[in-house]
Coordinates of N, CA and C in Angstrom, one line a residue:
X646 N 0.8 -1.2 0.0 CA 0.0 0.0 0.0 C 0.9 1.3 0.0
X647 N 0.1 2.4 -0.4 CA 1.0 3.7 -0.3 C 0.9 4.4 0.2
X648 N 1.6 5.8 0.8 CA 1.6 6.2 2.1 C 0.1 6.8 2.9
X649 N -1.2 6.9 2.2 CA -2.4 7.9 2.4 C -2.8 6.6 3.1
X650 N -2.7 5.3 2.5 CA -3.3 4.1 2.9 C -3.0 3.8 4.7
X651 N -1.3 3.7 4.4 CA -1.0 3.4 5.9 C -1.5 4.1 6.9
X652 N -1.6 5.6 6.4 CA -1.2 6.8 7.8 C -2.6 6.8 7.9
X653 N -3.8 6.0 6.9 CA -5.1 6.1 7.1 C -5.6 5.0 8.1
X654 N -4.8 3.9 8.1 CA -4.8 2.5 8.5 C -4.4 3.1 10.6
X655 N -3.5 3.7 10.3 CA -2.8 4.1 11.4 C -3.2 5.7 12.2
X656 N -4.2 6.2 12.0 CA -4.8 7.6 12.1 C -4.9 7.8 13.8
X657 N -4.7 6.1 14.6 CA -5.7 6.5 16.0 C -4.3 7.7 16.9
X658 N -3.4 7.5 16.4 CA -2.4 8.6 17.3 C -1.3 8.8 15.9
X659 N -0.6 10.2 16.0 CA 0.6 11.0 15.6 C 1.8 9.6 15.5
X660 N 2.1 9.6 16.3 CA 3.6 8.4 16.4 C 2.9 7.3 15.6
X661 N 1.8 6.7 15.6 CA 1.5 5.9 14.8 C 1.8 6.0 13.5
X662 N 1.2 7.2 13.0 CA 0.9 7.6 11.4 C 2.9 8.0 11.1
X663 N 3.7 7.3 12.1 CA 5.2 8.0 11.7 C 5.2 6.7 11.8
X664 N 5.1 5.9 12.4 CA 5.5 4.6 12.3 C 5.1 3.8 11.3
X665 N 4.0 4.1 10.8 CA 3.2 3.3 9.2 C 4.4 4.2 8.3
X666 N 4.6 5.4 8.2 CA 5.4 5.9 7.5 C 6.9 5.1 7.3
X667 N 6.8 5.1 8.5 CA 9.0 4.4 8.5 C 9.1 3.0 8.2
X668 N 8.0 2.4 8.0 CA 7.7 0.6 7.5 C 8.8 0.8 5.9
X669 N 8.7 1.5 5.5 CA 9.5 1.9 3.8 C 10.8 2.1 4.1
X670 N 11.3 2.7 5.4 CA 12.6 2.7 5.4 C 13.5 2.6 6.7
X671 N 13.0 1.6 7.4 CA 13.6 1.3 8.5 C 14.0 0.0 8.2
X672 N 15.2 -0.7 8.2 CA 15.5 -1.9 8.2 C 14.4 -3.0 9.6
X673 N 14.6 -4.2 9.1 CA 13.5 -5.2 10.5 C 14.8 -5.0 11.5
X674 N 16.5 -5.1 11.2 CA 17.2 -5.2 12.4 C 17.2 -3.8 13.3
X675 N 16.3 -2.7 12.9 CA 16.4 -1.4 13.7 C 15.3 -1.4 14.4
X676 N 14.1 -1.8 13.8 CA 12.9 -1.7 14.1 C 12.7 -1.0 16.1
X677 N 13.5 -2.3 16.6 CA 13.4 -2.2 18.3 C 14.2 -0.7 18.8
X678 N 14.9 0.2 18.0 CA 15.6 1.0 18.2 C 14.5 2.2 18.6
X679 N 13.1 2.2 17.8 CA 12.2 3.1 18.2 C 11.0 2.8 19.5
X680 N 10.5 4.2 20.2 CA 9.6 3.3 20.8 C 8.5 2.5 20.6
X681 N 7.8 1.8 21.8 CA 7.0 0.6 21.1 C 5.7 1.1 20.3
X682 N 5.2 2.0 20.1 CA 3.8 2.6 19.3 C 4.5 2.5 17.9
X683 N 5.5 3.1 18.0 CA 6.0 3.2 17.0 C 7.1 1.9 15.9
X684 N 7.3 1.0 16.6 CA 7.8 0.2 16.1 C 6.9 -1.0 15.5
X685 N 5.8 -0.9 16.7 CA 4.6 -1.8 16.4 C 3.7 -1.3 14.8
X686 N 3.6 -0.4 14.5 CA 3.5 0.1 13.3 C 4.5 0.2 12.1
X687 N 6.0 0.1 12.3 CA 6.9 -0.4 11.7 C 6.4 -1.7 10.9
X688 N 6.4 -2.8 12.3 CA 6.0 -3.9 11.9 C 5.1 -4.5 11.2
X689 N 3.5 -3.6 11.3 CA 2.3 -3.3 10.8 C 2.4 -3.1 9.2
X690 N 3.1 -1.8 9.0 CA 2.6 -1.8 7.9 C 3.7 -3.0 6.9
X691 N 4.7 -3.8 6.9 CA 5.1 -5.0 6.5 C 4.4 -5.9 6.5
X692 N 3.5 -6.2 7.8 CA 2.6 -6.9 7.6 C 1.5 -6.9 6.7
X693 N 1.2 -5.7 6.1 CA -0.2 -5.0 5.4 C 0.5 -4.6 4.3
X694 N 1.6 -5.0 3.9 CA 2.3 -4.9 2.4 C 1.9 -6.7 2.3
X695 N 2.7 -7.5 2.7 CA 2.5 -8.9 2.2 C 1.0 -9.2 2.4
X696 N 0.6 -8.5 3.2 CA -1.5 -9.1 3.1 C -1.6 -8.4 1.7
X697 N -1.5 -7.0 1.1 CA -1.9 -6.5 0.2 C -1.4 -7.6 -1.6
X698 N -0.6 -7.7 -0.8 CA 0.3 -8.4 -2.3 C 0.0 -10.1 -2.7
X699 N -0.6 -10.3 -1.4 CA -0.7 -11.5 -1.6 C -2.8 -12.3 -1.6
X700 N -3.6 -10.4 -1.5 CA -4.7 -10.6 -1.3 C -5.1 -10.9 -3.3
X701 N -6.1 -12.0 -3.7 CA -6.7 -12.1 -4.5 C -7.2 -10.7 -5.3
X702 N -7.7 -10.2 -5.4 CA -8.1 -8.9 -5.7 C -7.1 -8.5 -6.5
X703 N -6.0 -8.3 -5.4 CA -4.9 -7.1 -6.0 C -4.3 -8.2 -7.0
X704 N -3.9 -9.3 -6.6 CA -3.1 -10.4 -7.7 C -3.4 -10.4 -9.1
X705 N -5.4 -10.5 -9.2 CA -5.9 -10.5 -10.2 C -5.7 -9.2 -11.0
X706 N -5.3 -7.7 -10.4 CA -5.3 -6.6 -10.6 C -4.1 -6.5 -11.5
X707 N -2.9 -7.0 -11.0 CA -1.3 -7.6 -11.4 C -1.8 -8.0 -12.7
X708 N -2.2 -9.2 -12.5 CA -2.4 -10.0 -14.3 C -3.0 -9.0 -15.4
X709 N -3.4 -7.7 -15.1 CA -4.5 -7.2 -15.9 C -3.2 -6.2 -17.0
X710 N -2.1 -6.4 -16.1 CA -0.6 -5.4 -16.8 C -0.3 -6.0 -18.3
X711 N 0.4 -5.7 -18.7 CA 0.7 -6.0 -20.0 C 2.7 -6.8 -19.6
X712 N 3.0 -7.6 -20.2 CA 3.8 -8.6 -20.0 C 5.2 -7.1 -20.2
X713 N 6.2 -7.3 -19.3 CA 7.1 -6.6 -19.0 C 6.9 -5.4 -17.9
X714 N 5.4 -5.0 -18.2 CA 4.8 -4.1 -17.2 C 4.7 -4.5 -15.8
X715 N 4.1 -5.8 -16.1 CA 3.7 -6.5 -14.6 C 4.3 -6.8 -13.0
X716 N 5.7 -6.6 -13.8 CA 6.7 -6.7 -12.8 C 6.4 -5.3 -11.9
X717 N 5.8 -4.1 -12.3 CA 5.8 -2.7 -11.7 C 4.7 -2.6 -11.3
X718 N 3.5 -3.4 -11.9 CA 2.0 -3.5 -11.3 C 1.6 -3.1 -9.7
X719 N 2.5 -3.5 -8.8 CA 2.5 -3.2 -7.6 C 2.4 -2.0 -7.5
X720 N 3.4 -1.1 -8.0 CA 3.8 0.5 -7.5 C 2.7 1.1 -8.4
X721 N 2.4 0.9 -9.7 CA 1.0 1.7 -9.8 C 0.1 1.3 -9.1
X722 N -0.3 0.0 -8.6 CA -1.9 -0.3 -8.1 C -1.7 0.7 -6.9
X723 N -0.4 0.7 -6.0 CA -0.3 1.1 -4.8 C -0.7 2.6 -4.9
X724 N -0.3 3.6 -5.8 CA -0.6 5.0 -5.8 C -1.9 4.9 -6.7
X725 N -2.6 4.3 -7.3 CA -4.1 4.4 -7.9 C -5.0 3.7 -6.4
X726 N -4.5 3.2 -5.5 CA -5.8 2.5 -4.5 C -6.1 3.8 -3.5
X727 N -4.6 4.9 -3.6 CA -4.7 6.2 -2.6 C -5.7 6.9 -3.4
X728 N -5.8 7.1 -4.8 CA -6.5 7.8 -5.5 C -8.2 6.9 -5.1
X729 N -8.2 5.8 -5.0 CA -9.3 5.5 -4.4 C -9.8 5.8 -3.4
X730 N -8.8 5.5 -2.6 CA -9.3 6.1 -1.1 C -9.5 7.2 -0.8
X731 N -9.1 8.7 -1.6 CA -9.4 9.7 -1.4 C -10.5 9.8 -2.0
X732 N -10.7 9.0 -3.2 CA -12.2 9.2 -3.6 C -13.6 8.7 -2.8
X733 N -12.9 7.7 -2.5 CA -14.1 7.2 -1.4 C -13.9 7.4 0.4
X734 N -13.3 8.4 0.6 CA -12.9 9.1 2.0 C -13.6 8.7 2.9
X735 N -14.9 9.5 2.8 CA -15.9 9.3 3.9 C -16.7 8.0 4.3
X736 N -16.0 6.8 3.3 CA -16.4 5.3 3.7 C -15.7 4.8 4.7
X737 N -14.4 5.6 4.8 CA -13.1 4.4 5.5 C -12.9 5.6 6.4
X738 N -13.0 6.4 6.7 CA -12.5 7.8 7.9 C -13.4 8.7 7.8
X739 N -13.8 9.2 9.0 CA -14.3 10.5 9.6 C -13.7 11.5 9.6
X740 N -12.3 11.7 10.0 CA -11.6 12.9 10.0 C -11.5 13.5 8.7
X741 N -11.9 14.4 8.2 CA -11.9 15.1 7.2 C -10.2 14.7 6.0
X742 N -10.5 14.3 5.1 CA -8.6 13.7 4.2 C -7.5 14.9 4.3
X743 N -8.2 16.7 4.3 CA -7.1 17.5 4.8 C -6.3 17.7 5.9
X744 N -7.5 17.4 6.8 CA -6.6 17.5 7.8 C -6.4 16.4 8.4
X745 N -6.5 15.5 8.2 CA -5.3 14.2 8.6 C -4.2 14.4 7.7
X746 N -3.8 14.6 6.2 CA -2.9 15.2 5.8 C -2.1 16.0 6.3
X747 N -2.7 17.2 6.8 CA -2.1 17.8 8.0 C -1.2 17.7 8.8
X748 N -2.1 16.9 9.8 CA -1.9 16.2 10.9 C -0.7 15.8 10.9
X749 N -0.4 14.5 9.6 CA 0.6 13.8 9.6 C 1.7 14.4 9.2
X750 N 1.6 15.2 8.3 CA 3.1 16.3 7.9 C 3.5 17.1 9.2
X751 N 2.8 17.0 10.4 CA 2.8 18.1 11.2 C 3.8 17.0 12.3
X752 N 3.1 15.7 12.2 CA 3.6 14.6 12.8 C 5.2 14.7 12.5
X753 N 5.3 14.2 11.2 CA 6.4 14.0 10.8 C 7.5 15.2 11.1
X754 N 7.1 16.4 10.7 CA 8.2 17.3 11.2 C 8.4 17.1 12.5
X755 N 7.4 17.2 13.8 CA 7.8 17.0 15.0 C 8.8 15.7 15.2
X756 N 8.4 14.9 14.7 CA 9.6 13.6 14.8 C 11.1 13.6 13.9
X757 N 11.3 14.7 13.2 CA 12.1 14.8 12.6 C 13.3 14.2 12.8
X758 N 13.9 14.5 14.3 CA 15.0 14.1 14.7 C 15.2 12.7 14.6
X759 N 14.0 11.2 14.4 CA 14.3 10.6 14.8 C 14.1 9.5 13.0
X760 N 13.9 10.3 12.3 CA 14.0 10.3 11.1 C 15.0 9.4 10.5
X761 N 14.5 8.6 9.7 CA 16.1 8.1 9.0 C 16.7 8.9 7.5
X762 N 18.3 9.4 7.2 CA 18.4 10.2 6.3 C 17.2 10.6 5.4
X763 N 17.0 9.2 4.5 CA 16.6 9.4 3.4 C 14.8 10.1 3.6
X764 N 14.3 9.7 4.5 CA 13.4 10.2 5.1 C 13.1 11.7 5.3
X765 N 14.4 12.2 6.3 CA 14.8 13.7 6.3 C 14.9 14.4 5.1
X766 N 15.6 13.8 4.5 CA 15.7 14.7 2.7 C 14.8 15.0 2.0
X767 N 13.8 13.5 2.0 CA 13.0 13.5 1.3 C 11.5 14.9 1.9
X768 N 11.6 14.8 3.2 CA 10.3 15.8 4.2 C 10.1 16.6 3.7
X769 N 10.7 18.0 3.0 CA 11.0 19.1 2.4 C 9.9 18.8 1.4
X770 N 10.0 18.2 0.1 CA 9.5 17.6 -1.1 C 8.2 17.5 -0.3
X771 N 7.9 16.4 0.1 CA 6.9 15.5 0.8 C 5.4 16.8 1.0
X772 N 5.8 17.5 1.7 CA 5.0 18.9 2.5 C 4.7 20.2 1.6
X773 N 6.0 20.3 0.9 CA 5.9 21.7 0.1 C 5.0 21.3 -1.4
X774 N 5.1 20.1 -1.7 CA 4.4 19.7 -2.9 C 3.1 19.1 -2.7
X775 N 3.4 18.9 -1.3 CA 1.9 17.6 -1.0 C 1.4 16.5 -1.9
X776 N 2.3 15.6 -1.5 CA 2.2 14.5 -2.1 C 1.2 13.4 -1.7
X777 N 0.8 13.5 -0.6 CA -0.6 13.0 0.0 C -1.7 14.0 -0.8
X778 N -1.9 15.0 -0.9 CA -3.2 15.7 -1.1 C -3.2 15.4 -2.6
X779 N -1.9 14.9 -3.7 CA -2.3 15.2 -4.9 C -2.7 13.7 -5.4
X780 N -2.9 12.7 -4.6 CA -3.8 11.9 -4.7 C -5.2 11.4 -5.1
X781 N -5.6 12.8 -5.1 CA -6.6 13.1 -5.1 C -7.6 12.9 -6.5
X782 N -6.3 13.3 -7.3 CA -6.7 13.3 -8.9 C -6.2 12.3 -9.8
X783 N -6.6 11.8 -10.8 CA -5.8 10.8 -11.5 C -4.5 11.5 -12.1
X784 N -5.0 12.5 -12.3 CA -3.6 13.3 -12.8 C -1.9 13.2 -11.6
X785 N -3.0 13.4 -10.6 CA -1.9 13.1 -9.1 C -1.1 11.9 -9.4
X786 N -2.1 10.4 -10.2 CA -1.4 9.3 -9.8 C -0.6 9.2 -10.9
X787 N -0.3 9.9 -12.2 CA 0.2 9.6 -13.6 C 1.3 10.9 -12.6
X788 N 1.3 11.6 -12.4 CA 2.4 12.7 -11.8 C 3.8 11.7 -10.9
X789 N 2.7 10.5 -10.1 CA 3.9 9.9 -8.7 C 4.2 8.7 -9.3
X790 N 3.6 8.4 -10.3 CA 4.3 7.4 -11.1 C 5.1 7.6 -12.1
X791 N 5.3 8.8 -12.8 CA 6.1 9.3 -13.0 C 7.7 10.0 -12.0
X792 N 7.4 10.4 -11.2 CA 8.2 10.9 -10.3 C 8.7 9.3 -9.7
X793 N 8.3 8.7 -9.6 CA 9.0 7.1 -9.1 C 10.0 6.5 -9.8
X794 N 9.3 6.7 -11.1 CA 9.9 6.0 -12.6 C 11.2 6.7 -12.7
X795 N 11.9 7.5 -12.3 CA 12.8 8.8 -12.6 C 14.2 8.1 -11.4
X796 N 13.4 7.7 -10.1 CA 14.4 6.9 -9.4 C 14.9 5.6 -9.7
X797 N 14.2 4.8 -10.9 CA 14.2 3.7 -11.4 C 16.2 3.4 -12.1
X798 N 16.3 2.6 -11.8 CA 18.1 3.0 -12.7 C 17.9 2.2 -13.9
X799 N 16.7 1.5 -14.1 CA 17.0 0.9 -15.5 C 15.1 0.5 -15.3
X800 N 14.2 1.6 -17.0 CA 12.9 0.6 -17.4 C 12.0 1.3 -16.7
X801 N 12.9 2.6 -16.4 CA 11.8 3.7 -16.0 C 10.3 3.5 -16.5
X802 N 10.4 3.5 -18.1 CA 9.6 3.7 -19.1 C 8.7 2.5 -19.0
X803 N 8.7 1.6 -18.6 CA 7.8 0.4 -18.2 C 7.1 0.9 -17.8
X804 N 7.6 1.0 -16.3 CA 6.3 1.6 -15.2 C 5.9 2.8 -15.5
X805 N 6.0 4.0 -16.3 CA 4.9 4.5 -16.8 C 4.3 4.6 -17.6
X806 N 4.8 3.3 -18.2 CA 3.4 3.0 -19.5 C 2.4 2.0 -18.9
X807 N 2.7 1.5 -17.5 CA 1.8 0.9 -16.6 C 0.5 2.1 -16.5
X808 N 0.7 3.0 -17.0 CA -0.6 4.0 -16.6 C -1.5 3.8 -17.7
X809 N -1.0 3.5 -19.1 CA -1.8 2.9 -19.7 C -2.6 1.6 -19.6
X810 N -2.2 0.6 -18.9 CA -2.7 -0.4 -18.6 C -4.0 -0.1 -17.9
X811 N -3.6 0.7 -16.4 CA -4.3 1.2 -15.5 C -5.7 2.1 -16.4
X812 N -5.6 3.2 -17.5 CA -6.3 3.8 -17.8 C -7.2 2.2 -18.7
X813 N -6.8 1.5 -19.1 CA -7.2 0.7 -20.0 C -8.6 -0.4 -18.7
X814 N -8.2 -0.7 -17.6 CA -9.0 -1.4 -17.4 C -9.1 -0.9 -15.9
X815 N -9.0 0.7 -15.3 CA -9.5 1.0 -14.1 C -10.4 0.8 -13.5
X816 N -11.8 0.5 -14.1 CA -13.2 0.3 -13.3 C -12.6 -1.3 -12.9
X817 N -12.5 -1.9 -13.4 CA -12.4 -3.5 -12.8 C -11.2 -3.3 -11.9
X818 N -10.3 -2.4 -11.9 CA -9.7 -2.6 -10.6 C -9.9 -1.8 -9.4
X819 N -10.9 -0.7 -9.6 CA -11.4 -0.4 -9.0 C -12.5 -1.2 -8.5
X820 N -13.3 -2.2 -8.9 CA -14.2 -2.9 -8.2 C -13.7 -4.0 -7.3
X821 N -11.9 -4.3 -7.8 CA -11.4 -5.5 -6.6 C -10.8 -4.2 -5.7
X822 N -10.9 -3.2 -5.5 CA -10.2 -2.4 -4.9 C -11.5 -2.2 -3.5
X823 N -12.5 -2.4 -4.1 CA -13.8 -2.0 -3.3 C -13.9 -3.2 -2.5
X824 N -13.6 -4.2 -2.6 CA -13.2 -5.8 -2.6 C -12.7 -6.0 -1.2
X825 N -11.6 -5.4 -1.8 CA -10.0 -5.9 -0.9 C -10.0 -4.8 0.2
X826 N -10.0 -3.6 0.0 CA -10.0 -2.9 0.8 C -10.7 -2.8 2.4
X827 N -11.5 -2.9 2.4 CA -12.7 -3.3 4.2 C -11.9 -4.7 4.5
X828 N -11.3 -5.7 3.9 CA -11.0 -6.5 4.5 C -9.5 -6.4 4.8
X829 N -8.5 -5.4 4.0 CA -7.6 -5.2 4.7 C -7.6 -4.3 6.1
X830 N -8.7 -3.2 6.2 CA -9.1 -3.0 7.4 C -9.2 -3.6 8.4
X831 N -9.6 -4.6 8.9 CA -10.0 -6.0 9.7 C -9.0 -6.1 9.9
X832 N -8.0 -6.4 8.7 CA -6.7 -7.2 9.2 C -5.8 -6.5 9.7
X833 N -5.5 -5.2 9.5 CA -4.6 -4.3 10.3 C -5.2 -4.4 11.5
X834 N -6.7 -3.8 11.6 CA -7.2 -3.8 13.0 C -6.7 -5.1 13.9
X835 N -7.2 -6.2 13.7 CA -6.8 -7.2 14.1 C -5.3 -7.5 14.6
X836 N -4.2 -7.4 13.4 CA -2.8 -7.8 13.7 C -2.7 -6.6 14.9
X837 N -3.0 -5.2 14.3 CA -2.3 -4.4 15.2 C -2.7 -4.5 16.5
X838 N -3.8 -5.5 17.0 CA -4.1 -5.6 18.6 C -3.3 -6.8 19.1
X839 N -3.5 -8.1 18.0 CA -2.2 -9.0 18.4 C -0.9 -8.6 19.1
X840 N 0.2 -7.2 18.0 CA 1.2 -6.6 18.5 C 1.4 -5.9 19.6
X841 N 0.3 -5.1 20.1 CA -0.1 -4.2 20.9 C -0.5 -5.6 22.4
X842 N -1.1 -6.6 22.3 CA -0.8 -7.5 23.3 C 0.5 -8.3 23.3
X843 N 1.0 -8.5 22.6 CA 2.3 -9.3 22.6 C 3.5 -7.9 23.9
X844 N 3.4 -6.6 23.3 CA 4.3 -5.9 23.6 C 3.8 -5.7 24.9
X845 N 2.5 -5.5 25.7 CA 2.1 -5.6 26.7 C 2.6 -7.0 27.7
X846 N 2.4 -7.8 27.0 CA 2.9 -9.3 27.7 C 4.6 -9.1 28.4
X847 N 4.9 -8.4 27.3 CA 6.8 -8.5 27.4 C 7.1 -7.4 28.0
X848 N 6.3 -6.3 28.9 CA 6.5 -5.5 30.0 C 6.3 -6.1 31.5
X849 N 5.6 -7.4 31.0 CA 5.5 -7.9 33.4 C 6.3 -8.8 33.5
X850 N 7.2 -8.6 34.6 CA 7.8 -9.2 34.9 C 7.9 -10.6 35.4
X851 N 9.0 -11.3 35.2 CA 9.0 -12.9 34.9 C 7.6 -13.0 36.1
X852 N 7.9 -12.9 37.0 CA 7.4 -13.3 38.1 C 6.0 -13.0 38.3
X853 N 5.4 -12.2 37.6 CA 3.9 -12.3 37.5 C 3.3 -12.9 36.9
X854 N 4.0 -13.7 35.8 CA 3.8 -14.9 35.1 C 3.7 -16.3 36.1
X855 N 3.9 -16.6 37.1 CA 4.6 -17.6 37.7 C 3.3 -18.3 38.6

């Protein structure tokens, strides 16, 4: 999923919506380096990349690419499901889409310090261009798939002729997107209470176990 998804997934606190964010670029051997709200959402949103990738819906979504394309199918579905979600807002969140947008850029600078580089460099970009709010439009998602394509070091041009794919058979992936989506809800909700009791368990000491 891409970043409007997670920090949507992860909205109930600030440190959350940084920790769905840092899932992209915190190694698994750092993860424990942050604190636990925040690491538990590390972990979350990896978890909610392999649910996404491995949900029916999205798989079928993959096959619909054109052969060489396919391999990139991921990174467009992932910036067209934001463009969904912002289209269908008021199904999946209450808080108004700007100002959780907000919110979370507001998040992110307060956490700054604890930032990994590329993260840091990238915040600047991130806020002054609003890269969450331009989701909003299809033009938004032909713009960050383009802008992705540009960090590519070889076949840029694949993945944004994936936009043609996408323009070619959007309603049908928009209907597995209508699909998959409520039930990847569940499943965050779900894992993330798993995590959130596991981390609870590993604060009492031996002896209250006994």
């Amino acid at each position: 999923m891409n970043y409007l998804a997670h920090i949507t997934l992860a909205r109930h606190s600030d440190r959350a919506m940084v920790g769905a964010m840092l899932g992209d670029f915190v190694k698994a051997n750092d993860v424990d380096n942050y604190p636990p709200e925040i690491a538990r959402e590390i972990t979350l949103h990896r978890l909610i990349d392999s649910y996404t990738d491995s949900h029916p819906a999205v798989v079928a979504s993959r096959e619909l690419f054109g052969t060489g394309r396919r391999r990139y199918a991921g990174i467009v579905l992932d910036v067209f499901y934001d463009y969904l979600l912002s289209r269908d807002w008021a199904l999946y969140c209450a808080v108004p889409r700007e100002a959780l947008i907000a919110r979370f850029y507001g998040a992110l600078t307060r956490h700054e310090a604890m930032l990994p580089a590329r993260l840091r460099e990238m915040l600047p970009y991130l806020i002054e261009q609003d890269w969450l709010g331009g989701y909003a439009s299809f033009e938004g998602v032909a713009h960050t798939v383009a802008r992705v394509s540009r960090r590519l070091s070889r076949n840029g041009h694949l993945l944004r002729e994936g936009i043609d794919d996408l323009n070619l058979h959007r309603d049908t992936i928009a209907r597995g997107f209508d699909r998959f989506f409520p039930e990847l809800v569940a499943f965050a909700t779900a894992r993330r209470a798993e995590l959130a009791a596991v981390d609870k368990l590993s604060t009492y000491p031996l002896t209250s176990l006994s």
